[in-house]
Coordinates of C-alpha atoms in Angstrom, one line a residue:
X384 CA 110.4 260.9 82.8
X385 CA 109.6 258.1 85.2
X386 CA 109.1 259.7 89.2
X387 CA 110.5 257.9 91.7
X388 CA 108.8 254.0 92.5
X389 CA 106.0 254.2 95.7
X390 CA 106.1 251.5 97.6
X391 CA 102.5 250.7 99.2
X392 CA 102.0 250.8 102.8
X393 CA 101.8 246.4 102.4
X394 CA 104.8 246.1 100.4
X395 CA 106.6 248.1 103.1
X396 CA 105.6 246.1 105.7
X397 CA 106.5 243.0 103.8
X398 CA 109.9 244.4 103.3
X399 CA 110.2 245.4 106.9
X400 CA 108.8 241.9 108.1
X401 CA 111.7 240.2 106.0
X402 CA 114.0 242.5 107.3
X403 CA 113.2 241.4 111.1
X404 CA 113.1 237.6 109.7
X405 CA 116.3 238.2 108.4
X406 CA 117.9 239.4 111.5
X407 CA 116.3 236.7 113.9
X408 CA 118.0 234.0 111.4
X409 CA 121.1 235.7 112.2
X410 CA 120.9 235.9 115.8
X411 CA 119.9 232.0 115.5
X412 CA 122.6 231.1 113.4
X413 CA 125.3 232.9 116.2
X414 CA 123.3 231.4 118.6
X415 CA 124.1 227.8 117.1
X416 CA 128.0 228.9 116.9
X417 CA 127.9 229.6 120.7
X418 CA 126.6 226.7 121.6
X419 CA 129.2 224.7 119.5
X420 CA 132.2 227.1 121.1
X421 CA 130.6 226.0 124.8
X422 CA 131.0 221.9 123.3
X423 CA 134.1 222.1 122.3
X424 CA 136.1 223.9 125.0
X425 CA 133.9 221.8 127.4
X426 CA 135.7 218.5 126.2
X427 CA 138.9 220.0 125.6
X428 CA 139.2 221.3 128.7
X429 CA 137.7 218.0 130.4
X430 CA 140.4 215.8 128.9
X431 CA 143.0 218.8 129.8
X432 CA 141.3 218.1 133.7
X433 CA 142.0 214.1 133.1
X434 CA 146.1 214.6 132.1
X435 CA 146.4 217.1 134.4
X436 CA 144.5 215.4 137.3
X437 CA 142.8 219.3 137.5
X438 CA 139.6 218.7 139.6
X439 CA 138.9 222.6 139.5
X440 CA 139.3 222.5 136.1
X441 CA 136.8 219.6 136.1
X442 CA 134.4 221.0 137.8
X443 CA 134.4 223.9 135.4
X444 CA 134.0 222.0 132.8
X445 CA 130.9 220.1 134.4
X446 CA 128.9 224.1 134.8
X447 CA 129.4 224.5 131.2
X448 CA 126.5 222.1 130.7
X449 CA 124.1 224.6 132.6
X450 CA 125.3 227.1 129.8
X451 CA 124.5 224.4 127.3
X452 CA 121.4 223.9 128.4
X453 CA 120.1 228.1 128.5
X454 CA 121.5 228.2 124.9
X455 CA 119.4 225.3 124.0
X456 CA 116.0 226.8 125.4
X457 CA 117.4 230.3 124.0
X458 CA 117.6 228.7 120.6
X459 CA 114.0 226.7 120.9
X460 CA 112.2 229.5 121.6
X461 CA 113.8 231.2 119.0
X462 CA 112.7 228.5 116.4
X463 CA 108.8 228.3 117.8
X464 CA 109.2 232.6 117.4
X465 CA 110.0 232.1 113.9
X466 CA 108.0 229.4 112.8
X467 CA 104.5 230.9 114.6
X468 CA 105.2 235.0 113.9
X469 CA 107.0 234.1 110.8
X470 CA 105.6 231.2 108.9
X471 CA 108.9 230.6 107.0
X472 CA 108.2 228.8 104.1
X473 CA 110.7 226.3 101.6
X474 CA 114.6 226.4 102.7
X475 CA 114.1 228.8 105.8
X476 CA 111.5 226.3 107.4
X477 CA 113.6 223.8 106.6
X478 CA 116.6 224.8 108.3
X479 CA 114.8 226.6 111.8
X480 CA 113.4 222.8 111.5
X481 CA 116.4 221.4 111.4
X482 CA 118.2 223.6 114.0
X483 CA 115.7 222.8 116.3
X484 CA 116.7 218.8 115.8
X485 CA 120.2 219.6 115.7
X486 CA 120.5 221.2 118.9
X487 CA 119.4 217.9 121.2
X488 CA 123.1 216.3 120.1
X489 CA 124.5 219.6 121.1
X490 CA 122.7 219.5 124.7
X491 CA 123.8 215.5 124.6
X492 CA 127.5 216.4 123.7
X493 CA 127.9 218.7 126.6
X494 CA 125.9 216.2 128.7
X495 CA 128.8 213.7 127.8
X496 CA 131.8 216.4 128.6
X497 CA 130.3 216.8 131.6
X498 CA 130.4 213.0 132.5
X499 CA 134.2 212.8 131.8
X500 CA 134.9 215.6 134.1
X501 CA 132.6 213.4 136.6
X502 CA 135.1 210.5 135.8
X503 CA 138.4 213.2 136.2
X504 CA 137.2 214.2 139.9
X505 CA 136.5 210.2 140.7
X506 CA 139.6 209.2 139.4
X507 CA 141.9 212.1 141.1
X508 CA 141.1 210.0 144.2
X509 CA 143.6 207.7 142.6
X510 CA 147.4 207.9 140.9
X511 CA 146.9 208.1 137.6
X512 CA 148.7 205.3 136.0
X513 CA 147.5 205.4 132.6
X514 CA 148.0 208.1 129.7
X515 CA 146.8 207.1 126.4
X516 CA 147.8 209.0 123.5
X517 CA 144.4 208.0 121.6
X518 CA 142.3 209.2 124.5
X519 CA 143.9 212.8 123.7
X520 CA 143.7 211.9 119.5
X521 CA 140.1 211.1 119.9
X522 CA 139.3 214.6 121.8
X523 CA 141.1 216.4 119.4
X524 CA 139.0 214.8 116.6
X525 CA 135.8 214.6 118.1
X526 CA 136.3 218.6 119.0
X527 CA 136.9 219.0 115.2
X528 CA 134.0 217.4 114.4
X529 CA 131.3 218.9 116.4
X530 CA 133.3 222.2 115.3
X531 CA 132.7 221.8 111.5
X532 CA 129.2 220.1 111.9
X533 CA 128.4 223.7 113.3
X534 CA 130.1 225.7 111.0
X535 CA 128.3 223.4 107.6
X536 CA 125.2 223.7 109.3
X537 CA 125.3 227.7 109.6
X538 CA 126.9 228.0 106.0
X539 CA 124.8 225.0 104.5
X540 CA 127.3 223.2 103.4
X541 CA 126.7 219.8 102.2
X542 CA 130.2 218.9 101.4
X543 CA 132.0 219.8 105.1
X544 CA 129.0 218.1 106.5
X545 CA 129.6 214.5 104.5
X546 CA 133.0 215.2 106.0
X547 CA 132.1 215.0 109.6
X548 CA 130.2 211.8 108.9
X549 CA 133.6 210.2 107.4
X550 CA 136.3 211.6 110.4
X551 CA 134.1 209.5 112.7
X552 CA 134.9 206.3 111.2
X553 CA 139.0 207.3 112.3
X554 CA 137.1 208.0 116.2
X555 CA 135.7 204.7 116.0
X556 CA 139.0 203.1 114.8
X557 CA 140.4 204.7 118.2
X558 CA 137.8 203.9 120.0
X559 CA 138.6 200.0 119.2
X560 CA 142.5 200.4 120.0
X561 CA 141.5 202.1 123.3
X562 CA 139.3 199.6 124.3
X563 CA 142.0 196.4 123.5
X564 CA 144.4 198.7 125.2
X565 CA 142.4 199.1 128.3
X566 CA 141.0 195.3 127.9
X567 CA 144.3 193.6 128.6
X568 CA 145.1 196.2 131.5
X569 CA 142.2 195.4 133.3
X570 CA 143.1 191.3 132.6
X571 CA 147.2 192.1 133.5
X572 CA 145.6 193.6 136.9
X573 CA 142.7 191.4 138.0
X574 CA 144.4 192.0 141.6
X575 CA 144.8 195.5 141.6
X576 CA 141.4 197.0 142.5
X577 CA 142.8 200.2 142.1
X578 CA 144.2 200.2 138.4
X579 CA 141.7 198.0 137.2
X580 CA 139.0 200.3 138.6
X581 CA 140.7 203.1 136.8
X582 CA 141.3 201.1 133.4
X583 CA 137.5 200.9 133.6
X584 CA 136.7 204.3 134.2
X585 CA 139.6 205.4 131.3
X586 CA 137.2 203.3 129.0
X587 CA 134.2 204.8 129.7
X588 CA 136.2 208.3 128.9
X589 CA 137.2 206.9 125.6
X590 CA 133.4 205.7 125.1
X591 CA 131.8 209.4 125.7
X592 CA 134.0 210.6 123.2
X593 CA 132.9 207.9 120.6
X594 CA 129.1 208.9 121.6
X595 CA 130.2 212.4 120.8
X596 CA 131.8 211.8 117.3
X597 CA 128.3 210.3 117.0
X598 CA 126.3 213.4 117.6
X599 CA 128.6 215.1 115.9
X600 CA 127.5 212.9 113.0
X601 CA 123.7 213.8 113.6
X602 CA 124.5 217.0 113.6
X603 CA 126.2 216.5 109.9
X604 CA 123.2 214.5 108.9
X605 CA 120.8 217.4 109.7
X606 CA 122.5 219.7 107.8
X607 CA 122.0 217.2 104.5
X608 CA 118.6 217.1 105.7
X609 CA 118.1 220.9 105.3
X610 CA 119.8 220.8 102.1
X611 CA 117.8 217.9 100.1
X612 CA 114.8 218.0 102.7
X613 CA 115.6 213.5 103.2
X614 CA 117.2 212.5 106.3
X615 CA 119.9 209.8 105.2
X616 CA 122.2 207.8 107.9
X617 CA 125.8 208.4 106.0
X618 CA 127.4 206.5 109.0

């Protein structure tokens, strides 16, 4: 009868290395998922501020970018730890690689959440005259996005990424119905300092959100990166 296997003293510590590898990928991968949670309530909650004229909410929104920003050097540390103690070879190098990329958008997204809520405490100086239904469409989307370009990223998943690349063409579309919208405001009040000033500053909202449909399209295209190891625009 066969005795029970021996492992030897290296193949134990290979087991046990993988084993720590394996648990640091974790950590990164709920790392990644925090960070995206911290994105998207930042914008919803800096378009809530705009409807709602909330300037406390506004400036909440604006110290979530501090928290953006630790998760971001969390996460890059992380990475270099992995890569240097590691030496992750084929798909794992590949996505710490990628996660590493990835995660500038994510600092820019919050970076652009924060500018709204900039834009909400300017324009609470003022009544708010305009309420576009797209502006709120666009959030909505733009939150969607930068949620499932997380998610494909942490499940590799090529398909839900391609799929982020495509809802940005409807933010786009938006984008370009905002911006005639806001156009012929500004013309209708050349006058009116006040709501053309405001007009303005509505189209700049309207134009962080495009930028973040755009990094929520990096992020998409990172993910196919990690999967096929070619970087390819698919928008």
């Amino acid at each position: 009868t066969r005795g029970p296997k021996i492992i030897s003293p290296g193949g134990l510590v290979d087991i046990m290395t993988r084993k720590i590898f394996e648990e640091q990928i974790a950590k990164l991968k709920d790392l990644l998922i925090q960070m995206g949670q911290l994105n998207t309530e930042a914008i919803a909650d800096a378009v809530t501020a705009l409807e709602t004229q909330d300037v406390a909410l506004a400036q909440k929104t604006k110290s979530v970018e501090t928290l953006v920003d630790e998760k971001e050097q969390e996460i890059e540390r992380l990475c270099l730890k992995l890569i240097l103690k590691q030496q992750p070879v084929a798909s794992d190098l590949l996505f710490i690689t990628s996660a590493m990329k990835m995660i500038t958008d994510m600092e820019r997204i919050a970076d652009q959440a924060a500018d709204i809520s900039e834009l909400v405490i300017k324009m609470s100086k003022l009544p708010y005259a305009e309420s576009l239904t797209e502006i709120a469409e666009m959030a909505d989307r733009v939150q969607a996005m930068v949620r499932n370009a997380t998610k494909s990223f942490v499940e590799r998943d090529g398909e839900m990424a391609k799929a982020v690349c495509r809802a940005d063409d409807a933010v786009d579309d938006l984008f370009d119905v905002v911006k005639r919208k806001l156009t012929s405001i500004v013309h209708k009040n050349i006058e009116d300092d006040e709501n053309g000033e405001q007009a303005l500053d509505l189209l700049m909202v309207a134009k962080y959100l495009e930028k973040i449909g755009d990094h929520a399209s990096n992020i998409a295209e990172w993910v196919i990166f990690m999967l096929t190891g070619e970087h390819k625009k698919l928008n």
